[in-house]
Amino acid sequence: MNEATALRMIHWFRKNARYLPWRQDIDPYRVWVSEIMLQQTQVKTVIPYYERWMKLFPTVTALAEATPESVLKAWEGLGYYSRARNMQRAAQEIVHHRGGLFPDTLPELLELPGVGPYTAGAIGSIAFNQPTPILDGNVERVLTRLLGIQENPREAKIRQQLWKTAEALVSAANNLPNAGKRRLCGAFNESLMELGALVCLPRTPLCVTCPLKVECIAFKNGLVDVIPALPKRQESAKRYFEAFCVEKMGKILMVQRPSRMVNGQFWELPNQEVRSKRSLESIAKALQISTEHILSVAEVKHTITRFRITLQVYELGKVPVLPLFQASRPIPISDLEHLPVVNAHRKALKLLFP
Ligand code: SF4
């Protein structure tokens, strides 16, 4: 693998790259926002979020100065909300301590909250055309197949080998004639990502059309089906929650999750986790209210990482005298759409107040 491989990949990318909004008018802020949003999330989901985000917070200064609630609201539905909080902290760092200038070296990029080696490599190469390597799930699949690695790519030794290969390849792109003028480092890294997304697919890779098929060891040796040898996924687990809707004069009770918890600062209906679905009688007894004040009104299924969550929603005709409800606040139903609300609860609210 050498400059010829890098050049072939760049040519392939220039011919086959998808039109994506963050690939227009490239600047470090746009690259950063898109890369953080794309973590654990599909491109088609990210596009409308990205476009909305850029209208709300078009610059790093706008993001630094926004209210934390508006940032969370713009992220609502994307999950992994620490990403949004870290982005605002990083934006404040850039504006208050770096004169509003995005750092352009790998060590400085890695100092920003929420920026790990992959994101730093992507910003360094795409926005600043530096030979900084990247390694995410797509690139891992391409490189393990290319090198014919049959061991688990998540093992430290193999990860190191993959990072080194990614670095050698992007450096080869950087050594091509006139590389500095043609933004080849970014184009090469994007070609790896794009190849993983469009051609080197997990189940049925389209090897015949692949620009790496000449040197790909997995293709030559018929190992495409067994590489990458990823560890088995953890089995999914069921979780069950009861949520309570108390409505009075156009307002409903909502609670805000404490900052340090998962989904911190997001709003939700008062709720509790239970082992399994309970009868109305036992819930009423636990809430110390009569069964005539409780009604099952909605059920929402939701999956987060390996958890398959059922949220059963009950309408209450009376507010129980329990800490769960004392911590809640009456919120006008018309204001709910402006609040950042936990995904499963947003789904429930849409069913209750369509
Ligand atoms: Fe992936 Fe096939 Fe290309 Fe090898 S030849 S990198 S397995 S698409």
mmCIF file of C-alpha atoms and ligand atoms in Angstrom:
data_model
loop_
_atom_site.group_PDB
_atom_site.id
_atom_site.type_symbol
_atom_site.label_atom_id
_atom_site.label_comp_id
_atom_site.label_asym_id
_atom_site.label_seq_id
_atom_site.Cartn_x
_atom_site.Cartn_y
_atom_site.Cartn_z
ATOM 1 C CA MET A 1 0.000 0.000 0.000
ATOM 2 C CA ASN A 2 1.494 3.269 -1.054
ATOM 3 C CA GLU A 3 0.799 6.531 -2.833
ATOM 4 C CA ALA A 4 -0.832 4.651 -5.726
ATOM 5 C CA THR A 5 -3.425 3.159 -3.326
ATOM 6 C CA ALA A 6 -4.095 6.566 -1.781
ATOM 7 C CA LEU A 7 -4.469 8.164 -5.210
ATOM 8 C CA ARG A 8 -6.880 5.465 -6.403
ATOM 9 C CA MET A 9 -9.002 5.968 -3.288
ATOM 10 C CA ILE A 10 -9.069 9.750 -3.771
ATOM 11 C CA HIS A 11 -10.126 9.380 -7.397
ATOM 12 C CA TRP A 12 -12.836 6.943 -6.388
ATOM 13 C CA PHE A 13 -14.048 9.355 -3.695
ATOM 14 C CA ARG A 14 -14.161 12.334 -6.040
ATOM 15 C CA LYS A 15 -16.318 10.315 -8.419
ATOM 16 C CA ASN A 16 -18.582 8.577 -5.906
ATOM 17 C CA ALA A 17 -18.906 10.829 -2.836
ATOM 18 C CA ARG A 18 -22.459 11.509 -1.714
ATOM 19 C CA TYR A 19 -23.698 15.062 -1.569
ATOM 20 C CA LEU A 20 -23.808 15.806 2.168
ATOM 21 C CA PRO A 21 -24.462 19.267 3.599
ATOM 22 C CA TRP A 22 -21.304 19.299 5.740
ATOM 23 C CA ARG A 23 -19.173 18.586 2.693
ATOM 24 C CA GLN A 24 -20.050 22.031 1.274
ATOM 25 C CA ASP A 25 -18.120 25.133 2.459
ATOM 26 C CA ILE A 26 -15.760 23.069 4.601
ATOM 27 C CA ASP A 27 -14.655 24.722 7.841
ATOM 28 C CA PRO A 28 -13.571 23.219 11.165
ATOM 29 C CA TYR A 29 -16.813 24.106 12.952
ATOM 30 C CA ARG A 30 -18.974 22.388 10.331
ATOM 31 C CA VAL A 31 -16.688 19.334 10.228
ATOM 32 C CA TRP A 32 -16.718 19.107 14.019
ATOM 33 C CA VAL A 33 -20.511 19.374 14.348
ATOM 34 C CA SER A 34 -21.090 16.747 11.658
ATOM 35 C CA GLU A 35 -18.527 14.313 13.069
ATOM 36 C CA ILE A 36 -19.954 14.516 16.594
ATOM 37 C CA MET A 37 -23.509 14.073 15.315
ATOM 38 C CA LEU A 38 -22.486 11.101 13.160
ATOM 39 C CA GLN A 39 -21.127 9.157 16.145
ATOM 40 C CA GLN A 40 -23.481 6.183 16.687
ATOM 41 C CA THR A 41 -26.008 7.777 14.321
ATOM 42 C CA GLN A 42 -26.884 7.203 10.675
ATOM 43 C CA VAL A 43 -26.281 9.846 8.004
ATOM 44 C CA LYS A 44 -29.950 10.124 7.031
ATOM 45 C CA THR A 45 -30.919 10.791 10.663
ATOM 46 C CA VAL A 46 -28.179 13.380 11.078
ATOM 47 C CA ILE A 47 -28.909 15.528 7.980
ATOM 48 C CA PRO A 48 -32.040 17.341 9.296
ATOM 49 C CA TYR A 49 -30.433 17.796 12.741
ATOM 50 C CA TYR A 50 -27.308 19.214 11.175
ATOM 51 C CA GLU A 51 -29.220 21.654 8.989
ATOM 52 C CA ARG A 52 -31.364 22.848 11.906
ATOM 53 C CA TRP A 53 -28.301 23.170 14.135
ATOM 54 C CA MET A 54 -26.494 25.308 11.573
ATOM 55 C CA LYS A 55 -29.462 27.669 11.390
ATOM 56 C CA LEU A 56 -29.669 27.948 15.181
ATOM 57 C CA PHE A 57 -25.927 28.051 15.887
ATOM 58 C CA PRO A 58 -24.171 29.041 12.642
ATOM 59 C CA THR A 59 -20.817 29.765 14.306
ATOM 60 C CA VAL A 60 -18.794 28.511 17.227
ATOM 61 C CA THR A 61 -19.534 31.836 18.998
ATOM 62 C CA ALA A 62 -23.289 31.372 18.551
ATOM 63 C CA LEU A 63 -22.992 27.917 20.129
ATOM 64 C CA ALA A 64 -20.859 29.206 23.009
ATOM 65 C CA GLU A 65 -23.412 31.924 23.821
ATOM 66 C CA ALA A 66 -26.595 29.827 23.447
ATOM 67 C CA THR A 67 -28.603 28.772 26.495
ATOM 68 C CA PRO A 68 -27.807 25.175 27.551
ATOM 69 C CA GLU A 69 -31.512 24.372 27.236
ATOM 70 C CA SER A 70 -31.651 25.497 23.583
ATOM 71 C CA VAL A 71 -28.587 23.348 22.813
ATOM 72 C CA LEU A 72 -30.175 20.269 24.391
ATOM 73 C CA LYS A 73 -33.445 21.003 22.615
ATOM 74 C CA ALA A 74 -31.634 21.112 19.256
ATOM 75 C CA TRP A 75 -30.073 17.743 20.082
ATOM 76 C CA GLU A 76 -33.327 16.156 21.305
ATOM 77 C CA GLY A 77 -33.845 12.754 19.665
ATOM 78 C CA LEU A 78 -30.181 12.177 18.741
ATOM 79 C CA GLY A 79 -29.404 10.563 22.107
ATOM 80 C CA TYR A 80 -26.048 10.428 23.927
ATOM 81 C CA TYR A 81 -26.695 13.953 25.181
ATOM 82 C CA SER A 82 -23.277 14.373 26.770
ATOM 83 C CA ARG A 83 -22.137 15.006 23.181
ATOM 84 C CA ALA A 84 -24.206 18.207 23.009
ATOM 85 C CA ARG A 85 -23.093 19.390 26.446
ATOM 86 C CA ASN A 86 -19.431 18.723 25.594
ATOM 87 C CA MET A 87 -19.801 20.607 22.322
ATOM 88 C CA GLN A 88 -21.022 23.693 24.103
ATOM 89 C CA ARG A 89 -18.199 23.463 26.651
ATOM 90 C CA ALA A 90 -15.680 23.098 23.811
ATOM 91 C CA ALA A 91 -17.222 26.074 21.965
ATOM 92 C CA GLN A 92 -16.891 28.193 25.146
ATOM 93 C CA GLU A 93 -13.285 27.073 25.494
ATOM 94 C CA ILE A 94 -12.547 28.104 21.884
ATOM 95 C CA VAL A 95 -14.294 31.482 22.239
ATOM 96 C CA HIS A 96 -13.045 32.439 25.712
ATOM 97 C CA HIS A 97 -9.527 30.987 25.690
ATOM 98 C CA ARG A 98 -8.508 30.697 22.042
ATOM 99 C CA GLY A 99 -9.788 33.945 20.600
ATOM 100 C CA GLY A 100 -12.539 32.132 18.695
ATOM 101 C CA LEU A 101 -9.997 30.226 16.591
ATOM 102 C CA PHE A 102 -10.397 26.493 16.206
ATOM 103 C CA PRO A 103 -7.215 24.606 17.214
ATOM 104 C CA ASP A 104 -5.453 23.071 14.208
ATOM 105 C CA THR A 105 -3.030 20.582 15.734
ATOM 106 C CA LEU A 106 -3.848 17.075 16.915
ATOM 107 C CA PRO A 107 -2.730 17.591 20.563
ATOM 108 C CA GLU A 108 -4.759 20.817 20.859
ATOM 109 C CA LEU A 109 -7.826 19.298 19.219
ATOM 110 C CA LEU A 110 -7.629 16.410 21.685
ATOM 111 C CA GLU A 111 -7.810 18.890 24.569
ATOM 112 C CA LEU A 112 -11.341 19.941 23.599
ATOM 113 C CA PRO A 113 -14.121 18.329 25.668
ATOM 114 C CA GLY A 114 -15.690 15.385 23.837
ATOM 115 C CA VAL A 115 -13.029 15.240 21.107
ATOM 116 C CA GLY A 116 -11.311 11.849 20.913
ATOM 117 C CA PRO A 117 -8.675 10.534 18.474
ATOM 118 C CA TYR A 118 -11.186 9.820 15.700
ATOM 119 C CA THR A 119 -12.832 13.268 15.769
ATOM 120 C CA ALA A 120 -9.490 15.034 16.126
ATOM 121 C CA GLY A 121 -8.163 13.073 13.126
ATOM 122 C CA ALA A 122 -11.239 13.925 11.061
ATOM 123 C CA ILE A 123 -11.060 17.669 11.858
ATOM 124 C CA GLY A 124 -7.265 17.746 11.353
ATOM 125 C CA SER A 125 -7.446 16.094 7.947
ATOM 126 C CA ILE A 126 -10.718 17.404 6.504
ATOM 127 C CA ALA A 127 -10.623 20.975 7.820
ATOM 128 C CA PHE A 128 -6.864 21.564 7.980
ATOM 129 C CA ASN A 129 -5.560 19.050 5.396
ATOM 130 C CA GLN A 130 -3.141 17.449 7.826
ATOM 131 C CA PRO A 131 -2.055 13.772 7.692
ATOM 132 C CA THR A 132 -3.982 12.878 10.852
ATOM 133 C CA PRO A 133 -5.411 9.331 10.839
ATOM 134 C CA ILE A 134 -8.996 8.257 11.559
ATOM 135 C CA LEU A 135 -10.407 4.951 12.766
ATOM 136 C CA ASP A 136 -14.122 4.404 13.309
ATOM 137 C CA GLY A 137 -16.327 1.335 12.725
ATOM 138 C CA ASN A 138 -16.421 1.781 8.936
ATOM 139 C CA VAL A 139 -12.687 2.362 8.606
ATOM 140 C CA GLU A 140 -11.980 -0.549 10.956
ATOM 141 C CA ARG A 141 -13.973 -2.859 8.658
ATOM 142 C CA VAL A 142 -12.191 -1.638 5.506
ATOM 143 C CA LEU A 143 -8.714 -1.924 7.001
ATOM 144 C CA THR A 144 -9.159 -5.324 8.683
ATOM 145 C CA ARG A 145 -10.388 -6.744 5.370
ATOM 146 C CA LEU A 146 -7.707 -4.980 3.373
ATOM 147 C CA LEU A 147 -4.995 -6.429 5.640
ATOM 148 C CA GLY A 148 -6.747 -9.792 6.106
ATOM 149 C CA ILE A 149 -6.736 -9.474 9.922
ATOM 150 C CA GLN A 150 -8.667 -12.395 11.380
ATOM 151 C CA GLU A 151 -8.261 -11.432 15.029
ATOM 152 C CA ASN A 152 -10.645 -9.275 17.045
ATOM 153 C CA PRO A 153 -10.029 -5.670 15.881
ATOM 154 C CA ARG A 154 -11.032 -4.319 19.310
ATOM 155 C CA GLU A 155 -7.963 -5.898 20.954
ATOM 156 C CA ALA A 156 -5.354 -3.276 21.885
ATOM 157 C CA LYS A 157 -2.594 -4.809 19.753
ATOM 158 C CA ILE A 158 -4.784 -4.951 16.630
ATOM 159 C CA ARG A 159 -6.179 -1.453 17.229
ATOM 160 C CA GLN A 160 -2.657 -0.131 17.333
ATOM 161 C CA GLN A 161 -1.871 -1.875 14.046
ATOM 162 C CA LEU A 162 -5.010 -0.362 12.458
ATOM 163 C CA TRP A 163 -4.170 3.156 13.665
ATOM 164 C CA LYS A 164 -0.657 2.770 12.242
ATOM 165 C CA THR A 165 -2.049 1.622 8.907
ATOM 166 C CA ALA A 166 -4.519 4.531 8.829
ATOM 167 C CA GLU A 167 -1.623 6.889 9.556
ATOM 168 C CA ALA A 168 0.597 5.357 6.855
ATOM 169 C CA LEU A 169 -2.175 5.681 4.297
ATOM 170 C CA VAL A 170 -3.063 9.293 5.032
ATOM 171 C CA SER A 171 0.667 10.131 5.033
ATOM 172 C CA ALA A 172 0.928 8.520 1.592
ATOM 173 C CA ALA A 173 -1.872 10.840 0.444
ATOM 174 C CA ASN A 174 0.055 13.762 1.900
ATOM 175 C CA ASN A 175 3.151 12.757 -0.089
ATOM 176 C CA LEU A 176 1.381 12.878 -3.436
ATOM 177 C CA PRO A 177 2.550 15.670 -5.771
ATOM 178 C CA ASN A 178 0.951 19.051 -4.966
ATOM 179 C CA ALA A 179 -0.795 17.432 -1.985
ATOM 180 C CA GLY A 180 -0.856 20.645 0.061
ATOM 181 C CA LYS A 181 -2.771 22.485 -2.614
ATOM 182 C CA ARG A 182 -5.360 19.795 -3.268
ATOM 183 C CA ARG A 183 -6.625 18.957 0.223
ATOM 184 C CA LEU A 184 -5.675 15.327 -0.296
ATOM 185 C CA CYS A 185 -5.461 14.272 3.374
ATOM 186 C CA GLY A 186 -9.118 15.085 3.993
ATOM 187 C CA ALA A 187 -10.184 13.579 0.682
ATOM 188 C CA PHE A 188 -8.304 10.366 1.466
ATOM 189 C CA ASN A 189 -9.774 9.995 4.967
ATOM 190 C CA GLU A 190 -13.234 10.729 3.645
ATOM 191 C CA SER A 191 -12.699 8.102 0.950
ATOM 192 C CA LEU A 192 -12.088 5.484 3.666
ATOM 193 C CA MET A 193 -15.263 6.498 5.522
ATOM 194 C CA GLU A 194 -17.272 6.583 2.300
ATOM 195 C CA LEU A 195 -15.964 3.224 1.107
ATOM 196 C CA GLY A 196 -17.014 1.667 4.431
ATOM 197 C CA ALA A 197 -20.459 3.233 4.160
ATOM 198 C CA LEU A 198 -21.170 2.499 0.468
ATOM 199 C CA VAL A 199 -19.026 -0.424 -0.716
ATOM 200 C CA CYS A 200 -17.295 -2.353 2.066
ATOM 201 C CA LEU A 201 -20.618 -3.135 3.711
ATOM 202 C CA PRO A 202 -20.817 -5.350 6.803
ATOM 203 C CA ARG A 203 -22.792 -8.205 5.183
ATOM 204 C CA THR A 204 -22.517 -8.081 1.402
ATOM 205 C CA PRO A 205 -19.589 -5.870 0.373
ATOM 206 C CA LEU A 206 -19.569 -4.822 -3.270
ATOM 207 C CA CYS A 207 -15.994 -5.975 -3.861
ATOM 208 C CA VAL A 208 -16.191 -6.042 -7.646
ATOM 209 C CA THR A 209 -16.614 -2.259 -7.701
ATOM 210 C CA CYS A 210 -14.085 -1.575 -4.930
ATOM 211 C CA PRO A 211 -10.953 0.487 -5.640
ATOM 212 C CA LEU A 212 -9.042 -1.680 -3.112
ATOM 213 C CA LYS A 213 -9.888 -5.064 -4.605
ATOM 214 C CA VAL A 214 -6.425 -5.471 -6.169
ATOM 215 C CA GLU A 215 -4.675 -5.538 -2.810
ATOM 216 C CA CYS A 216 -7.508 -6.597 -0.464
ATOM 217 C CA ILE A 217 -6.439 -9.813 1.273
ATOM 218 C CA ALA A 218 -9.914 -10.716 2.504
ATOM 219 C CA PHE A 219 -11.284 -10.483 -1.052
ATOM 220 C CA LYS A 220 -8.427 -12.457 -2.584
ATOM 221 C CA ASN A 221 -8.662 -15.221 0.014
ATOM 222 C CA GLY A 222 -12.448 -15.464 0.329
ATOM 223 C CA LEU A 223 -12.426 -14.177 3.921
ATOM 224 C CA VAL A 224 -14.855 -11.306 3.482
ATOM 225 C CA ASP A 225 -17.592 -13.097 5.446
ATOM 226 C CA VAL A 226 -15.411 -13.736 8.510
ATOM 227 C CA ILE A 227 -13.590 -10.373 8.737
ATOM 228 C CA PRO A 228 -13.875 -8.310 10.863
ATOM 229 C CA ALA A 229 -14.045 -10.899 13.670
ATOM 230 C CA LEU A 230 -15.989 -8.698 16.067
ATOM 231 C CA PRO A 231 -16.840 -9.908 19.584
ATOM 232 C CA LYS A 232 -20.416 -11.067 20.092
ATOM 233 C CA ARG A 233 -22.825 -8.332 21.072
ATOM 234 C CA GLN A 234 -24.127 -8.311 24.620
ATOM 235 C CA GLU A 235 -27.607 -9.781 24.818
ATOM 236 C CA SER A 236 -30.400 -7.253 24.989
ATOM 237 C CA ALA A 237 -32.157 -6.723 28.322
ATOM 238 C CA LYS A 238 -35.737 -5.665 28.987
ATOM 239 C CA ARG A 239 -36.527 -2.738 31.295
ATOM 240 C CA TYR A 240 -39.934 -1.568 32.379
ATOM 241 C CA PHE A 241 -40.984 1.923 33.498
ATOM 242 C CA GLU A 242 -44.232 3.399 34.780
ATOM 243 C CA ALA A 243 -44.813 7.048 33.894
ATOM 244 C CA PHE A 244 -47.623 9.211 35.233
ATOM 245 C CA CYS A 245 -49.547 11.949 33.490
ATOM 246 C CA VAL A 246 -51.283 14.419 35.794
ATOM 247 C CA GLU A 247 -53.130 17.102 33.835
ATOM 248 C CA LYS A 248 -54.889 20.102 35.299
ATOM 249 C CA MET A 249 -56.126 23.263 33.571
ATOM 250 C CA GLY A 250 -53.953 22.891 30.473
ATOM 251 C CA LYS A 251 -50.808 21.988 32.422
ATOM 252 C CA ILE A 252 -49.124 18.674 33.170
ATOM 253 C CA LEU A 253 -46.601 17.673 35.791
ATOM 254 C CA MET A 254 -43.069 17.196 34.464
ATOM 255 C CA VAL A 255 -39.746 16.594 36.230
ATOM 256 C CA GLN A 256 -36.292 17.696 35.138
ATOM 257 C CA ARG A 257 -33.533 15.108 35.425
ATOM 258 C CA PRO A 258 -30.566 16.149 37.592
ATOM 259 C CA SER A 259 -27.503 17.365 35.637
ATOM 260 C CA ARG A 260 -25.220 14.497 36.559
ATOM 261 C CA MET A 261 -27.600 11.729 35.532
ATOM 262 C CA VAL A 262 -27.884 10.159 32.083
ATOM 263 C CA ASN A 263 -30.007 12.570 30.001
ATOM 264 C CA GLY A 264 -29.302 15.249 32.630
ATOM 265 C CA GLN A 265 -31.407 18.453 32.397
ATOM 266 C CA PHE A 266 -33.925 16.770 30.092
ATOM 267 C CA TRP A 267 -37.587 16.766 31.107
ATOM 268 C CA GLU A 268 -39.856 13.753 31.503
ATOM 269 C CA LEU A 269 -43.109 12.643 33.063
ATOM 270 C CA PRO A 270 -42.766 11.572 36.711
ATOM 271 C CA ASN A 271 -41.796 7.917 36.414
ATOM 272 C CA GLN A 272 -40.235 4.931 38.110
ATOM 273 C CA GLU A 273 -38.597 1.685 37.035
ATOM 274 C CA VAL A 274 -40.304 -1.518 38.105
ATOM 275 C CA ARG A 275 -39.491 -5.195 37.575
ATOM 276 C CA SER A 276 -42.462 -5.956 35.309
ATOM 277 C CA LYS A 277 -45.921 -4.722 34.394
ATOM 278 C CA ARG A 278 -48.110 -4.357 37.499
ATOM 279 C CA SER A 279 -51.869 -4.399 37.902
ATOM 280 C CA LEU A 280 -53.715 -1.095 38.317
ATOM 281 C CA GLU A 281 -54.586 -2.197 41.858
ATOM 282 C CA SER A 282 -50.980 -2.676 42.908
ATOM 283 C CA ILE A 283 -49.872 0.615 41.312
ATOM 284 C CA ALA A 284 -52.724 2.477 43.004
ATOM 285 C CA LYS A 285 -51.780 0.884 46.312
ATOM 286 C CA ALA A 286 -48.118 1.891 45.897
ATOM 287 C CA LEU A 287 -49.167 5.462 45.022
ATOM 288 C CA GLN A 288 -51.644 5.508 47.934
ATOM 289 C CA ILE A 289 -54.549 6.503 45.707
ATOM 290 C CA SER A 290 -57.801 4.811 44.809
ATOM 291 C CA THR A 291 -58.024 2.693 41.587
ATOM 292 C CA GLU A 292 -60.692 5.053 40.274
ATOM 293 C CA HIS A 293 -57.994 7.730 39.973
ATOM 294 C CA ILE A 294 -55.718 5.735 37.671
ATOM 295 C CA LEU A 295 -56.094 4.797 34.023
ATOM 296 C CA SER A 296 -53.657 3.145 31.587
ATOM 297 C CA VAL A 297 -53.441 5.489 28.578
ATOM 298 C CA ALA A 298 -50.373 4.653 26.476
ATOM 299 C CA GLU A 299 -47.511 2.248 25.968
ATOM 300 C CA VAL A 300 -44.239 3.224 24.315
ATOM 301 C CA LYS A 301 -41.490 0.848 23.197
ATOM 302 C CA HIS A 302 -38.019 2.285 22.945
ATOM 303 C CA THR A 303 -34.521 0.877 22.488
ATOM 304 C CA ILE A 304 -31.375 2.436 23.937
ATOM 305 C CA THR A 305 -28.079 0.616 23.398
ATOM 306 C CA ARG A 306 -28.868 -2.960 24.522
ATOM 307 C CA PHE A 307 -31.943 -2.064 26.591
ATOM 308 C CA ARG A 308 -35.429 -2.681 25.251
ATOM 309 C CA ILE A 309 -37.568 -0.306 27.242
ATOM 310 C CA THR A 310 -41.306 -0.350 27.780
ATOM 311 C CA LEU A 311 -42.793 2.858 29.133
ATOM 312 C CA GLN A 312 -46.347 2.330 30.370
ATOM 313 C CA VAL A 313 -48.142 5.606 30.882
ATOM 314 C CA TYR A 314 -50.962 6.070 33.392
ATOM 315 C CA GLU A 315 -53.215 9.073 33.753
ATOM 316 C CA LEU A 316 -53.820 10.029 37.365
ATOM 317 C CA GLY A 317 -56.875 11.936 38.553
ATOM 318 C CA LYS A 318 -55.135 12.890 41.758
ATOM 319 C CA VAL A 319 -51.560 13.852 42.707
ATOM 320 C CA PRO A 320 -50.067 11.238 45.057
ATOM 321 C CA VAL A 321 -48.240 12.590 48.104
ATOM 322 C CA LEU A 322 -44.878 11.061 47.175
ATOM 323 C CA PRO A 323 -41.403 12.602 46.564
ATOM 324 C CA LEU A 324 -41.627 11.598 42.880
ATOM 325 C CA PHE A 325 -44.460 14.095 42.412
ATOM 326 C CA GLN A 326 -43.242 16.758 44.808
ATOM 327 C CA ALA A 327 -40.154 17.251 42.612
ATOM 328 C CA SER A 328 -42.335 17.901 39.560
ATOM 329 C CA ARG A 329 -43.529 21.211 38.068
ATOM 330 C CA PRO A 330 -46.744 22.071 36.230
ATOM 331 C CA ILE A 331 -45.835 22.906 32.626
ATOM 332 C CA PRO A 332 -48.336 24.354 30.117
ATOM 333 C CA ILE A 333 -49.001 21.706 27.464
ATOM 334 C CA SER A 334 -48.401 24.346 24.785
ATOM 335 C CA ASP A 335 -44.812 24.816 26.128
ATOM 336 C CA LEU A 336 -43.856 21.143 25.922
ATOM 337 C CA GLU A 337 -42.627 21.386 22.350
ATOM 338 C CA HIS A 338 -40.029 23.975 23.411
ATOM 339 C CA LEU A 339 -38.576 21.863 26.231
ATOM 340 C CA PRO A 340 -35.864 19.238 25.786
ATOM 341 C CA VAL A 341 -37.729 16.012 26.575
ATOM 342 C CA VAL A 342 -36.353 12.459 26.911
ATOM 343 C CA ASN A 343 -37.073 10.442 23.723
ATOM 344 C CA ALA A 344 -39.462 7.814 25.095
ATOM 345 C CA HIS A 345 -41.403 10.508 26.966
ATOM 346 C CA ARG A 346 -41.599 12.675 23.848
ATOM 347 C CA LYS A 347 -43.166 9.695 22.065
ATOM 348 C CA ALA A 348 -45.648 9.270 24.938
ATOM 349 C CA LEU A 349 -46.535 12.985 24.929
ATOM 350 C CA LYS A 350 -47.190 12.837 21.183
ATOM 351 C CA LEU A 351 -49.663 10.019 21.795
ATOM 352 C CA LEU A 352 -51.339 11.853 24.675
ATOM 353 C CA PHE A 353 -51.447 15.333 23.093
ATOM 354 C CA PRO A 354 -51.305 14.771 19.313
HETATM 355 FE FE1 SF4 B 1 -14.038 -4.349 1.360
HETATM 356 FE FE2 SF4 B 1 -14.307 -5.987 -0.732
HETATM 357 FE FE3 SF4 B 1 -13.084 -3.640 -0.979
HETATM 358 FE FE4 SF4 B 1 -11.935 -5.609 0.335
HETATM 359 S S1 SF4 B 1 -12.434 -5.592 -1.831
HETATM 360 S S2 SF4 B 1 -12.037 -3.489 0.982
HETATM 361 S S3 SF4 B 1 -13.695 -6.562 1.321
HETATM 362 S S4 SF4 B 1 -15.251 -3.983 -0.493
#
